[in-house]
PDB file of C-alpha atoms in Angstrom:
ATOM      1  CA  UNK A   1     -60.997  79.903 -48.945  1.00 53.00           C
ATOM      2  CA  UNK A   2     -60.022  77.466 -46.646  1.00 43.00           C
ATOM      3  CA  UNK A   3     -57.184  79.108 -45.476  1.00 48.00           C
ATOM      4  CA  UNK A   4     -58.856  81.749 -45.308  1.00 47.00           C
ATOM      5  CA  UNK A   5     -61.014  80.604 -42.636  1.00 48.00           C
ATOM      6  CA  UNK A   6     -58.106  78.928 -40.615  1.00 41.00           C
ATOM      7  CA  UNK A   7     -56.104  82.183 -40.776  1.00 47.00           C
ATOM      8  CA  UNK A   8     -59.803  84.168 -39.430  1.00 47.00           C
ATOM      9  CA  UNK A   9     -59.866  81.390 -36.626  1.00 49.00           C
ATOM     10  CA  UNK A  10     -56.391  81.383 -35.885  1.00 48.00           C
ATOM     11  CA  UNK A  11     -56.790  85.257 -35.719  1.00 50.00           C
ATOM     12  CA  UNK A  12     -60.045  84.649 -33.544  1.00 48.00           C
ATOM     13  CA  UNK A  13     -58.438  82.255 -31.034  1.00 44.00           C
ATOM     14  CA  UNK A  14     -55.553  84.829 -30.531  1.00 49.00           C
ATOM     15  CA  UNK A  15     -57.951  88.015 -29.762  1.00 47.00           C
ATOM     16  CA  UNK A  16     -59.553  86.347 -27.376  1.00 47.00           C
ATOM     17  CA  UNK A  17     -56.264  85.351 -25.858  1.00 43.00           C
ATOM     18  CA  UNK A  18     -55.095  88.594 -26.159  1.00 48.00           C
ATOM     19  CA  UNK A  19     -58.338  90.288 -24.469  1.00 48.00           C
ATOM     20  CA  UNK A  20     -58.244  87.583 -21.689  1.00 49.00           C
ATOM     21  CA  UNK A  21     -54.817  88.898 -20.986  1.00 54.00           C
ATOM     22  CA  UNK A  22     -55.432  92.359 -21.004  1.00 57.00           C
ATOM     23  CA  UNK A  23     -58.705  91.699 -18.458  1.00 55.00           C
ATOM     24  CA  UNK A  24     -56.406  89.756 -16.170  1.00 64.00           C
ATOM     25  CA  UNK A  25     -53.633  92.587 -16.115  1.00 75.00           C
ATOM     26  CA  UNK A  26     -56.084  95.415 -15.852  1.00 76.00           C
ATOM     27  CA  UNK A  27     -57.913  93.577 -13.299  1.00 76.00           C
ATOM     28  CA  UNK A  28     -54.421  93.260 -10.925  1.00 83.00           C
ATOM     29  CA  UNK A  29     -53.416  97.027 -11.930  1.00 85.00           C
ATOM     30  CA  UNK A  30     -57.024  98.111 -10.867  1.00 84.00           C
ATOM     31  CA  UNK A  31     -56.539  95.736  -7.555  1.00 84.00           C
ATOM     32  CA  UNK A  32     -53.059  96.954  -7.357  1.00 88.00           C
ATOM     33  CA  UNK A  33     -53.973 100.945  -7.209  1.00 89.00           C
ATOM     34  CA  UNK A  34     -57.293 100.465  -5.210  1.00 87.00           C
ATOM     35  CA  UNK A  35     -55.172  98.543  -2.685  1.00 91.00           C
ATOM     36  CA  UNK A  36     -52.481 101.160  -2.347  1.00 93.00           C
ATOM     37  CA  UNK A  37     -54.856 104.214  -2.022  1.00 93.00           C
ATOM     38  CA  UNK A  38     -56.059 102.602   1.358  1.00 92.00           C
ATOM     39  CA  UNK A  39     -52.540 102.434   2.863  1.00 95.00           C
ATOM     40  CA  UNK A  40     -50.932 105.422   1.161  1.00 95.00           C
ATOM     41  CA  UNK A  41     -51.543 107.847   4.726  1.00 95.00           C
ATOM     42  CA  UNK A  42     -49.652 104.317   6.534  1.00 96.00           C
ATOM     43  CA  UNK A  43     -47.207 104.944   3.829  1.00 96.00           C
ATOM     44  CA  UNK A  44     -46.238 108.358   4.405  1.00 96.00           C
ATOM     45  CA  UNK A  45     -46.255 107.695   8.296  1.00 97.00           C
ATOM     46  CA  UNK A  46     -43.959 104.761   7.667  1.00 96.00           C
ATOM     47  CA  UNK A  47     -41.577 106.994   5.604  1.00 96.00           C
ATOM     48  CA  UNK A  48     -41.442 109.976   8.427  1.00 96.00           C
ATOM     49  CA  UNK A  49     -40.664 106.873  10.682  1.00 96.00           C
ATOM     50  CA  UNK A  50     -37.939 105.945   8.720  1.00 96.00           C
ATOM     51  CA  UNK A  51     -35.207 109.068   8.176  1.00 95.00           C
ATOM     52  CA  UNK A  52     -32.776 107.193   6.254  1.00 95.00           C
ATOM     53  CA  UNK A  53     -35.497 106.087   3.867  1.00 94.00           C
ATOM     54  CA  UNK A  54     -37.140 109.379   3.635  1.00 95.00           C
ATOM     55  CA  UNK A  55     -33.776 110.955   2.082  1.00 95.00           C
ATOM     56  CA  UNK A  56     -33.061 108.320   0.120  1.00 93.00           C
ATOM     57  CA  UNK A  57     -36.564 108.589  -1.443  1.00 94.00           C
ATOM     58  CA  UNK A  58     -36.559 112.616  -1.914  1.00 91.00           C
ATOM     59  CA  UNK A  59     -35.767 112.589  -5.912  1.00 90.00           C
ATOM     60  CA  UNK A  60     -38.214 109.684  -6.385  1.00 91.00           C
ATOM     61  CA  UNK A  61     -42.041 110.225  -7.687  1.00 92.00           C
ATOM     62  CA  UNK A  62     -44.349 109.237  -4.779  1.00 91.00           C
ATOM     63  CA  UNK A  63     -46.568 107.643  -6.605  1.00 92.00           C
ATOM     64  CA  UNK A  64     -44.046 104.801  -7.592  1.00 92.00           C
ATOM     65  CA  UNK A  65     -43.195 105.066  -4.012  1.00 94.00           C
ATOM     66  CA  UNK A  66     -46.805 104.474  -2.568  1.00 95.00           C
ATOM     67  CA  UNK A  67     -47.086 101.359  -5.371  1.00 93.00           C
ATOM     68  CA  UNK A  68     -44.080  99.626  -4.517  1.00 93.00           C
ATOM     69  CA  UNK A  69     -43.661 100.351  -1.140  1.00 95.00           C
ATOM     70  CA  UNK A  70     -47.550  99.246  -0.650  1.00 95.00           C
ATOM     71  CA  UNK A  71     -46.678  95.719  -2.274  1.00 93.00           C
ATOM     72  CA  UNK A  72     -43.132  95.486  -0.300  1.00 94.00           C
ATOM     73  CA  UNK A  73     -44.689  95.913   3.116  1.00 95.00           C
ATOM     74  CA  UNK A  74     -48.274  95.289   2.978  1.00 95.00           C
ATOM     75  CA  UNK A  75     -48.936  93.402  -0.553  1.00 91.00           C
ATOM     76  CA  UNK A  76     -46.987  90.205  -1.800  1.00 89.00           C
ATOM     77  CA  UNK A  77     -44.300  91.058   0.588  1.00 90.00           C
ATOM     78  CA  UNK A  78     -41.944  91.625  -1.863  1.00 87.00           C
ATOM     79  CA  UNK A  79     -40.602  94.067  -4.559  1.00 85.00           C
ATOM     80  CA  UNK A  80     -41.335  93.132  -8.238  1.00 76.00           C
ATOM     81  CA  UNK A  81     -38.951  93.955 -10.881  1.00 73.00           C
ATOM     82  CA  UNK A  82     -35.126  96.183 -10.190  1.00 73.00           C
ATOM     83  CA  UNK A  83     -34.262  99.466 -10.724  1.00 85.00           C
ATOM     84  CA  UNK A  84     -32.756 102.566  -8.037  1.00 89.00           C
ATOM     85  CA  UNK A  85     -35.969 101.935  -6.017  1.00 91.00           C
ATOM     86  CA  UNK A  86     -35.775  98.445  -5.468  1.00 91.00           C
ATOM     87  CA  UNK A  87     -32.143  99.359  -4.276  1.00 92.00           C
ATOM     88  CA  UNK A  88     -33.423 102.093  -2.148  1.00 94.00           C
ATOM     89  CA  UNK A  89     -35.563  99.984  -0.342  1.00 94.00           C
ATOM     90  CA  UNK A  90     -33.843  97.014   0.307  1.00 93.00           C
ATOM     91  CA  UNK A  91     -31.131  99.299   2.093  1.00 94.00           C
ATOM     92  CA  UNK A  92     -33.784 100.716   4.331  1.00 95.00           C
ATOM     93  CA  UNK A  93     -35.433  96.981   4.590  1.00 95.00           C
ATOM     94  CA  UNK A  94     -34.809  96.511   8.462  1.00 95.00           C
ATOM     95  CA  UNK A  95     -35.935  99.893   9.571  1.00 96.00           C
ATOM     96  CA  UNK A  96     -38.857  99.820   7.106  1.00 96.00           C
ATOM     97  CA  UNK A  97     -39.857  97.275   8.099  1.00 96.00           C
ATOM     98  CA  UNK A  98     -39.442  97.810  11.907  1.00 96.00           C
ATOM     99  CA  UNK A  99     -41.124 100.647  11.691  1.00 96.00           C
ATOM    100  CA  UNK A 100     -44.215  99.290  10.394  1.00 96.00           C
ATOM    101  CA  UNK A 101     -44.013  97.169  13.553  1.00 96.00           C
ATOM    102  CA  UNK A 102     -43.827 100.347  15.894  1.00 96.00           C
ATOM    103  CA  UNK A 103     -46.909 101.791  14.252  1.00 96.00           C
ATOM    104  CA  UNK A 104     -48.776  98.808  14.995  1.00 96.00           C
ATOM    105  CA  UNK A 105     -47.800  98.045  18.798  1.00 95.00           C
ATOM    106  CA  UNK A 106     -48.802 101.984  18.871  1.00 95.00           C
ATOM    107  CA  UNK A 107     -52.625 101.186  17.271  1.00 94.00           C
ATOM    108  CA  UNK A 108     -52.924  98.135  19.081  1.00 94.00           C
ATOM    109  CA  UNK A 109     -53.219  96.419  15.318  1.00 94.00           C
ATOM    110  CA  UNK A 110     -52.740  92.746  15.106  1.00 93.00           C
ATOM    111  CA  UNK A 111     -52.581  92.898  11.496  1.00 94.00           C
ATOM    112  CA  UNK A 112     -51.472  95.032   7.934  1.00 94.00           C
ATOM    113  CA  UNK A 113     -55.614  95.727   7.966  1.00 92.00           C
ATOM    114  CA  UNK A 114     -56.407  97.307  11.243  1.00 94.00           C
ATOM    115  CA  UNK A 115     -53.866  99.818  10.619  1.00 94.00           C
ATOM    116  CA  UNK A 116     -56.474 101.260   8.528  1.00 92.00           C
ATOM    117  CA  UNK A 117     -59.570 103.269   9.624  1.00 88.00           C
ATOM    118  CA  UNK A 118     -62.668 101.502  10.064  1.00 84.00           C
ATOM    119  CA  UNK A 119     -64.386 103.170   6.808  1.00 82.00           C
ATOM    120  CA  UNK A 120     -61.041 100.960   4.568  1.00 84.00           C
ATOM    121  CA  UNK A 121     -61.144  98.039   6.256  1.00 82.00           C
ATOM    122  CA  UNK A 122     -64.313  96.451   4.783  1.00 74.00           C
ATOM    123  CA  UNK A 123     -65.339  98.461   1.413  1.00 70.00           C
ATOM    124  CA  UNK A 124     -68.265  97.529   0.149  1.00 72.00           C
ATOM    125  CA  UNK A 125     -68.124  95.719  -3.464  1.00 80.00           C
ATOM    126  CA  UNK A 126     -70.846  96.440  -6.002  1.00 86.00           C
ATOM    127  CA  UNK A 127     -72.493  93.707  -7.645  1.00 94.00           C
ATOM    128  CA  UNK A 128     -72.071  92.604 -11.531  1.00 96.00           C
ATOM    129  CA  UNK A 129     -74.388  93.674 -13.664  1.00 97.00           C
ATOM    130  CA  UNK A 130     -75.791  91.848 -16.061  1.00 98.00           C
ATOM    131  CA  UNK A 131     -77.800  93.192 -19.429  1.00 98.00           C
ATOM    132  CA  UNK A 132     -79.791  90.974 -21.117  1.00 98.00           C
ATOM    133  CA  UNK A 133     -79.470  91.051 -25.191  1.00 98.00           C
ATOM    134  CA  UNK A 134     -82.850  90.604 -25.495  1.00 97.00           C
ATOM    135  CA  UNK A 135     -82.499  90.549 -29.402  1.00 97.00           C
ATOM    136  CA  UNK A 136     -80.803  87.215 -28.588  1.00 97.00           C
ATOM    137  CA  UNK A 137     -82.329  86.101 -25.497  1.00 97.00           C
ATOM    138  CA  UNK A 138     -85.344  86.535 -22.615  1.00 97.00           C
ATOM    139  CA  UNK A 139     -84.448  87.210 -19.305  1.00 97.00           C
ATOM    140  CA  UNK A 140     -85.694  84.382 -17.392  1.00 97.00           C
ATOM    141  CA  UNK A 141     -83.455  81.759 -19.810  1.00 97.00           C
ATOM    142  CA  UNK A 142     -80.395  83.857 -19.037  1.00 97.00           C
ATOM    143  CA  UNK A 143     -81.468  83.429 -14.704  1.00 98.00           C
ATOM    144  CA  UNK A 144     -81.815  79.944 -15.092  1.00 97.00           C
ATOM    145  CA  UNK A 145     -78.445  79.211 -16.951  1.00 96.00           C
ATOM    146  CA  UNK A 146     -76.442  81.532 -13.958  1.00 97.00           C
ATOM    147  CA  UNK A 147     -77.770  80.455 -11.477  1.00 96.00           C
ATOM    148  CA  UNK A 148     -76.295  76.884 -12.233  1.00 94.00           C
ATOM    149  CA  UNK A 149     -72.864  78.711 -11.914  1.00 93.00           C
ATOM    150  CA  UNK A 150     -73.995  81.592  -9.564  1.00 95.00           C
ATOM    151  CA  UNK A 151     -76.365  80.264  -6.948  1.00 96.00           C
ATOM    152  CA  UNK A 152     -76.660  84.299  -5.514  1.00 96.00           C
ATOM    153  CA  UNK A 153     -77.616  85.719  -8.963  1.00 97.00           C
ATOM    154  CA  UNK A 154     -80.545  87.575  -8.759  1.00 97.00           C
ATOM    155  CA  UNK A 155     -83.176  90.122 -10.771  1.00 98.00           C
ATOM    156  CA  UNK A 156     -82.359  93.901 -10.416  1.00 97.00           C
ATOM    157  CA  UNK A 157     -84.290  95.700  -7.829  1.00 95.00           C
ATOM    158  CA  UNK A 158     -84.604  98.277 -10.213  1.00 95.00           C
ATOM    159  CA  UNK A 159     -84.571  96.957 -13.619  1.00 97.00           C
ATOM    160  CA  UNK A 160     -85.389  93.542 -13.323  1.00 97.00           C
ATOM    161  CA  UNK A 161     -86.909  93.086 -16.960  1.00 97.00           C
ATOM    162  CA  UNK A 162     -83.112  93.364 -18.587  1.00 98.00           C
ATOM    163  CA  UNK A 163     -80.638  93.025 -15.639  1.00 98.00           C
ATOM    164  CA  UNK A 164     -78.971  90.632 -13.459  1.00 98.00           C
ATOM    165  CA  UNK A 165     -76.765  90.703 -10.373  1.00 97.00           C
ATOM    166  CA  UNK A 166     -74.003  88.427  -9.701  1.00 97.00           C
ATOM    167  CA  UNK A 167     -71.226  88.563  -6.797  1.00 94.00           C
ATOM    168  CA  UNK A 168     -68.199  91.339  -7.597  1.00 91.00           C
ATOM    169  CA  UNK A 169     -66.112  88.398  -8.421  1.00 90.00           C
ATOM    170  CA  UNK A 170     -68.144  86.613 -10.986  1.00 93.00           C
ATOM    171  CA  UNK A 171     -66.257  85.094 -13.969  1.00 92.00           C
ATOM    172  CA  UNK A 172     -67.663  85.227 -17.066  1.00 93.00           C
ATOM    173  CA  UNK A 173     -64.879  85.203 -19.595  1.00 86.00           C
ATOM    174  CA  UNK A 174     -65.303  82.119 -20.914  1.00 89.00           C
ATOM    175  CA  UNK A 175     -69.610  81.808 -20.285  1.00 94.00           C
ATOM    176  CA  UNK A 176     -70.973  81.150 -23.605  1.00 95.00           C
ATOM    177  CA  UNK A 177     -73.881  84.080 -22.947  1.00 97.00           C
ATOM    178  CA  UNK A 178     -70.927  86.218 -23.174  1.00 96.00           C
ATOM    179  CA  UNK A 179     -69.472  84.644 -25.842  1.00 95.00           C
ATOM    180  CA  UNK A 180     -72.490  84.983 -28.145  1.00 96.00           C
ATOM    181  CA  UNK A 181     -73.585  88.144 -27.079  1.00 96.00           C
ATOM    182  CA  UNK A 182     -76.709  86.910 -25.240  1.00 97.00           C
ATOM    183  CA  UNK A 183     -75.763  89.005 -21.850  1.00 97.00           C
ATOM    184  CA  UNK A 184     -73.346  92.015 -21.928  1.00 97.00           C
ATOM    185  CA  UNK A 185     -71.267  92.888 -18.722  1.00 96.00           C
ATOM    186  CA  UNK A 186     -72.631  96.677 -18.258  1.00 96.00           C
ATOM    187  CA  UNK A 187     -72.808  99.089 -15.000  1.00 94.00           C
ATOM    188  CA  UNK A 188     -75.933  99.806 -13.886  1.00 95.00           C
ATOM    189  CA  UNK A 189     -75.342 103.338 -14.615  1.00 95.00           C
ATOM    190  CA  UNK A 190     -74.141 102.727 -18.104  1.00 95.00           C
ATOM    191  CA  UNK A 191     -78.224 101.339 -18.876  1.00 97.00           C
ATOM    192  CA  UNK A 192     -79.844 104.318 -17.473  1.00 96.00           C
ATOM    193  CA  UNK A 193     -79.220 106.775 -20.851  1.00 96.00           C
ATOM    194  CA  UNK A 194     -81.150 103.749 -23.372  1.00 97.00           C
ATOM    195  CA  UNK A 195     -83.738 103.473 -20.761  1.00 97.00           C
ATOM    196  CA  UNK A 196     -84.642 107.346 -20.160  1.00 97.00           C
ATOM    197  CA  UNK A 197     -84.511 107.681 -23.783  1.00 97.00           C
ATOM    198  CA  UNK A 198     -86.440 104.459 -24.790  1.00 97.00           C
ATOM    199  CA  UNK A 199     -86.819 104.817 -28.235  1.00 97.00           C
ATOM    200  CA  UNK A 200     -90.024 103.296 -29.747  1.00 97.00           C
ATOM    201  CA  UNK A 201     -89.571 100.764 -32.695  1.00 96.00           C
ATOM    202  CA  UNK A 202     -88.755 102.213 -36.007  1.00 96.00           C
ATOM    203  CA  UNK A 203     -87.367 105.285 -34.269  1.00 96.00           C
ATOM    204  CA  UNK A 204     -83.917 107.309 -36.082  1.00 95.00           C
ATOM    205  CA  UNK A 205     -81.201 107.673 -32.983  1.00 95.00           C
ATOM    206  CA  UNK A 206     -78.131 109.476 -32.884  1.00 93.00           C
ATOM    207  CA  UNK A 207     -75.129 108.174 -30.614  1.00 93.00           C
ATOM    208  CA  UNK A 208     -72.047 110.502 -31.152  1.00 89.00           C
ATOM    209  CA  UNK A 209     -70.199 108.682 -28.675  1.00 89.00           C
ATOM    210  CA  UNK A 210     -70.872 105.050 -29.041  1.00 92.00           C
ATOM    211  CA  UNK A 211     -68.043 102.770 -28.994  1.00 93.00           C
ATOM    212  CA  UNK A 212     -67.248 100.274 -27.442  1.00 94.00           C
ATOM    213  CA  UNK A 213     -71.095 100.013 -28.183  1.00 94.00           C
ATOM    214  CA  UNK A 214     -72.996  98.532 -24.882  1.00 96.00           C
ATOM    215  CA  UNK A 215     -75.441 101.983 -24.586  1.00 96.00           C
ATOM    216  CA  UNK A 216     -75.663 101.710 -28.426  1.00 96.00           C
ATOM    217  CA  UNK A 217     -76.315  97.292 -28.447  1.00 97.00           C
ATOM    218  CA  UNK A 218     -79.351  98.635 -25.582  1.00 97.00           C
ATOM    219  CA  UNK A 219     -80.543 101.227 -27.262  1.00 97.00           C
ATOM    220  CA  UNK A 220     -81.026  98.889 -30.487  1.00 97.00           C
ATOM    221  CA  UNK A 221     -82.436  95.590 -28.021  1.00 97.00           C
ATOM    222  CA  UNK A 222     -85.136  98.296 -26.413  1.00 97.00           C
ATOM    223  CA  UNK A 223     -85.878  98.705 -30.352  1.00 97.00           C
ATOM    224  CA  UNK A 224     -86.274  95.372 -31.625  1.00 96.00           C
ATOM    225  CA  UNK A 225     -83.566  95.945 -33.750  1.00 96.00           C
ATOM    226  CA  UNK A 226     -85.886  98.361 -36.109  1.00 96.00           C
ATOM    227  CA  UNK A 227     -85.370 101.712 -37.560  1.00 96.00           C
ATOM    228  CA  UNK A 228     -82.061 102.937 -37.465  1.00 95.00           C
ATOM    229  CA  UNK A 229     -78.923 104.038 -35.048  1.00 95.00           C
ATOM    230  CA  UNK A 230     -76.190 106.650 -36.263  1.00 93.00           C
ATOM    231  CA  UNK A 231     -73.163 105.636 -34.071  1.00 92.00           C
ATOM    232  CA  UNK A 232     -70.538 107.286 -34.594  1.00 92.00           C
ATOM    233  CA  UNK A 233     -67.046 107.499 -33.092  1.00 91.00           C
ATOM    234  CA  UNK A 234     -63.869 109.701 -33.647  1.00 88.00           C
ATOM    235  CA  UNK A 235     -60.835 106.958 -32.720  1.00 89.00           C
ATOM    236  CA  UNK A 236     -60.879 104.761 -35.488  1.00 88.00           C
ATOM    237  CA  UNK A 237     -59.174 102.107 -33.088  1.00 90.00           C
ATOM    238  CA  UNK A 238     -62.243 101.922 -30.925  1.00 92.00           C
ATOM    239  CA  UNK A 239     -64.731 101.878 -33.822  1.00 91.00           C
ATOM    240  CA  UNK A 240     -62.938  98.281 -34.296  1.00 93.00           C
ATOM    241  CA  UNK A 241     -64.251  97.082 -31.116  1.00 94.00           C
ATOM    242  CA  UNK A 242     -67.826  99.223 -31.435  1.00 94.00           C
ATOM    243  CA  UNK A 243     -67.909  96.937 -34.797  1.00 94.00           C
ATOM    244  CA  UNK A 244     -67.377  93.921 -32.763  1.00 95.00           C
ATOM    245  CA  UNK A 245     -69.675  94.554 -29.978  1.00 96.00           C
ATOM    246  CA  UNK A 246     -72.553  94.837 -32.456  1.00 95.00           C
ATOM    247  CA  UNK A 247     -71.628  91.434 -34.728  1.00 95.00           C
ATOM    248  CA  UNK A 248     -71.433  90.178 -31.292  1.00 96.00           C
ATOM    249  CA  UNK A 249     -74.737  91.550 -30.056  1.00 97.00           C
ATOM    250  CA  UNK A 250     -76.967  90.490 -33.271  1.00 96.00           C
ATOM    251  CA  UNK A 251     -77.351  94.156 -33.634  1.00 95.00           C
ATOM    252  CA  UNK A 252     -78.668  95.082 -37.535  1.00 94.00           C
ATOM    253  CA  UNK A 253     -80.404  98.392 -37.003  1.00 93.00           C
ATOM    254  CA  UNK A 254     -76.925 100.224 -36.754  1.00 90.00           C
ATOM    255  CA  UNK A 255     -75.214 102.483 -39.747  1.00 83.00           C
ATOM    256  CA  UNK A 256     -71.553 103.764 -38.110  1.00 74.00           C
ATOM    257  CA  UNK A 257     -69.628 106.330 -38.990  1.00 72.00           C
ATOM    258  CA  UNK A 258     -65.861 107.153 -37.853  1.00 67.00           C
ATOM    259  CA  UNK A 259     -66.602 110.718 -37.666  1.00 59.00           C
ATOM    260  CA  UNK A 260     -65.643 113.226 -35.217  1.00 57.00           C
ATOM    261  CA  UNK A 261     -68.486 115.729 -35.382  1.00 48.00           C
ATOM    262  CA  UNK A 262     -71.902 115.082 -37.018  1.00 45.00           C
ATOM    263  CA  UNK A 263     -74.107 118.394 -38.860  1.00 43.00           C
ATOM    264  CA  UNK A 264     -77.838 117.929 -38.456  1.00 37.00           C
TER     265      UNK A 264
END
């Protein structure tokens, strides 16, 4: 038994490694793409600028093109990784690069950013939004504990009884209301299902898609964890992490089912 519970903590300590890892990748892919979308028209003017680099790139997909390119001449400034591409662009690196230069003296652009129209320069970044488990936890406990961390956290305009608002670039990975399940990183739009439906207590609920489980955790806090929820989900990989979510959450009042299709 004992080793039994050193091999579960061991296995523990190494998901949440492995999940911290996967956030931090996805999170620089997701920066990586949204940042490359913005120059990709620069792109294609720098390539139509460049002749020798616009043969050389003819039987290459453009959208490894627009990713690498983006991070050689507007991102880290350099190429990550090797391959033909690499090659293919540190051949053309001079006139690349020169003609990056030429596009700017013709916009008047002091900088990589004003190459861009006005409506790219300065997106606008939703907040974080914050659910309150309130099977675990009341709202006002949660406010105090952020804003010790997050002096700008503040009650949702719109749902202000379960939801918080914290800067984009809020980290919670290792907050130990995330940790326990007392708050649950959701989108705004993600709450809006539980709350039009608002089951009373002791109510029978069907979710037929419900991992990784944050509608389905709601939908059970808005019941007081009474009656019962049918979750069910067809990949039997994500009704792993629907099982976790509601350990996580303190959520009792759910029966789930790997099952594709459900007959009433």
């Amino acid at each position: 038994d004992k080793n039994d519970n050193i091999n579960n903590n061991n296995q523990d300590k190494n998901d949440n490694i492995n999940n911290n890892n996967n956030s931090k990748t996805t999170k620089s892919v997701f920066a990586l793409v949204s940042e490359t979308l913005k120059f990709c028209s620069i792109i294609d003017q720098v390539i139509e600028l460049t002749p020798t680099a616009k043969k050389d790139f003819l039987n290459v997909s453009k959208y490894l093109i627009y990713i690498v390119l983006y991070d050689f001449l507007f991102g880290k400034k350099q190429i990550s990784g090797g391959g033909i591409l690499k090659k293919k662009i540190l051949n053309n690196k001079t006139q690349l690069l020169s003609s990056v230069v030429r596009l700017k003296i013709k916009a008047k652009a002091r900088t990589d950013l004003e190459l861009l129209p006005l409506h790219l320069r300065n997106t606008i970044k939703l907040p974080k939004y914050i659910r309150v488990n309130s099977i675990k936890i009341d709202i006002d406990t949660v406010f105090t504990s952020l804003q010790q961390s997050f002096p700008e956290a503040q009650y949702d305009e719109l749902f202000p009884n379960f939801l918080i608002t914290l800067p984009n670039d809020s980290d919670l990975h290792e907050n130990k209301l995330i940790l326990n399940g007392s708050i649950v990183i959701q989108d705004k739009a993600s709450c809006i299902p539980a709350v039009v439906l608002n089951p009373s207590q002791n109510s029978f609920v069907i979710d037929t898609c419900a991992a990784p489980g944050n509608k389905t955790s709601h939908l059970a806090a808005i019941m007081n964890n009474t009656g019962r929820i049918f979750a069910f989900e067809k990949d039997s990989k994500r009704v792993i992490i629907l099982r976790k979510t509601i350990q996580r959450t303190g959520v009792t009042n759910i029966l789930d089912n790997n099952l594709k299709y459900i007959i009433i």
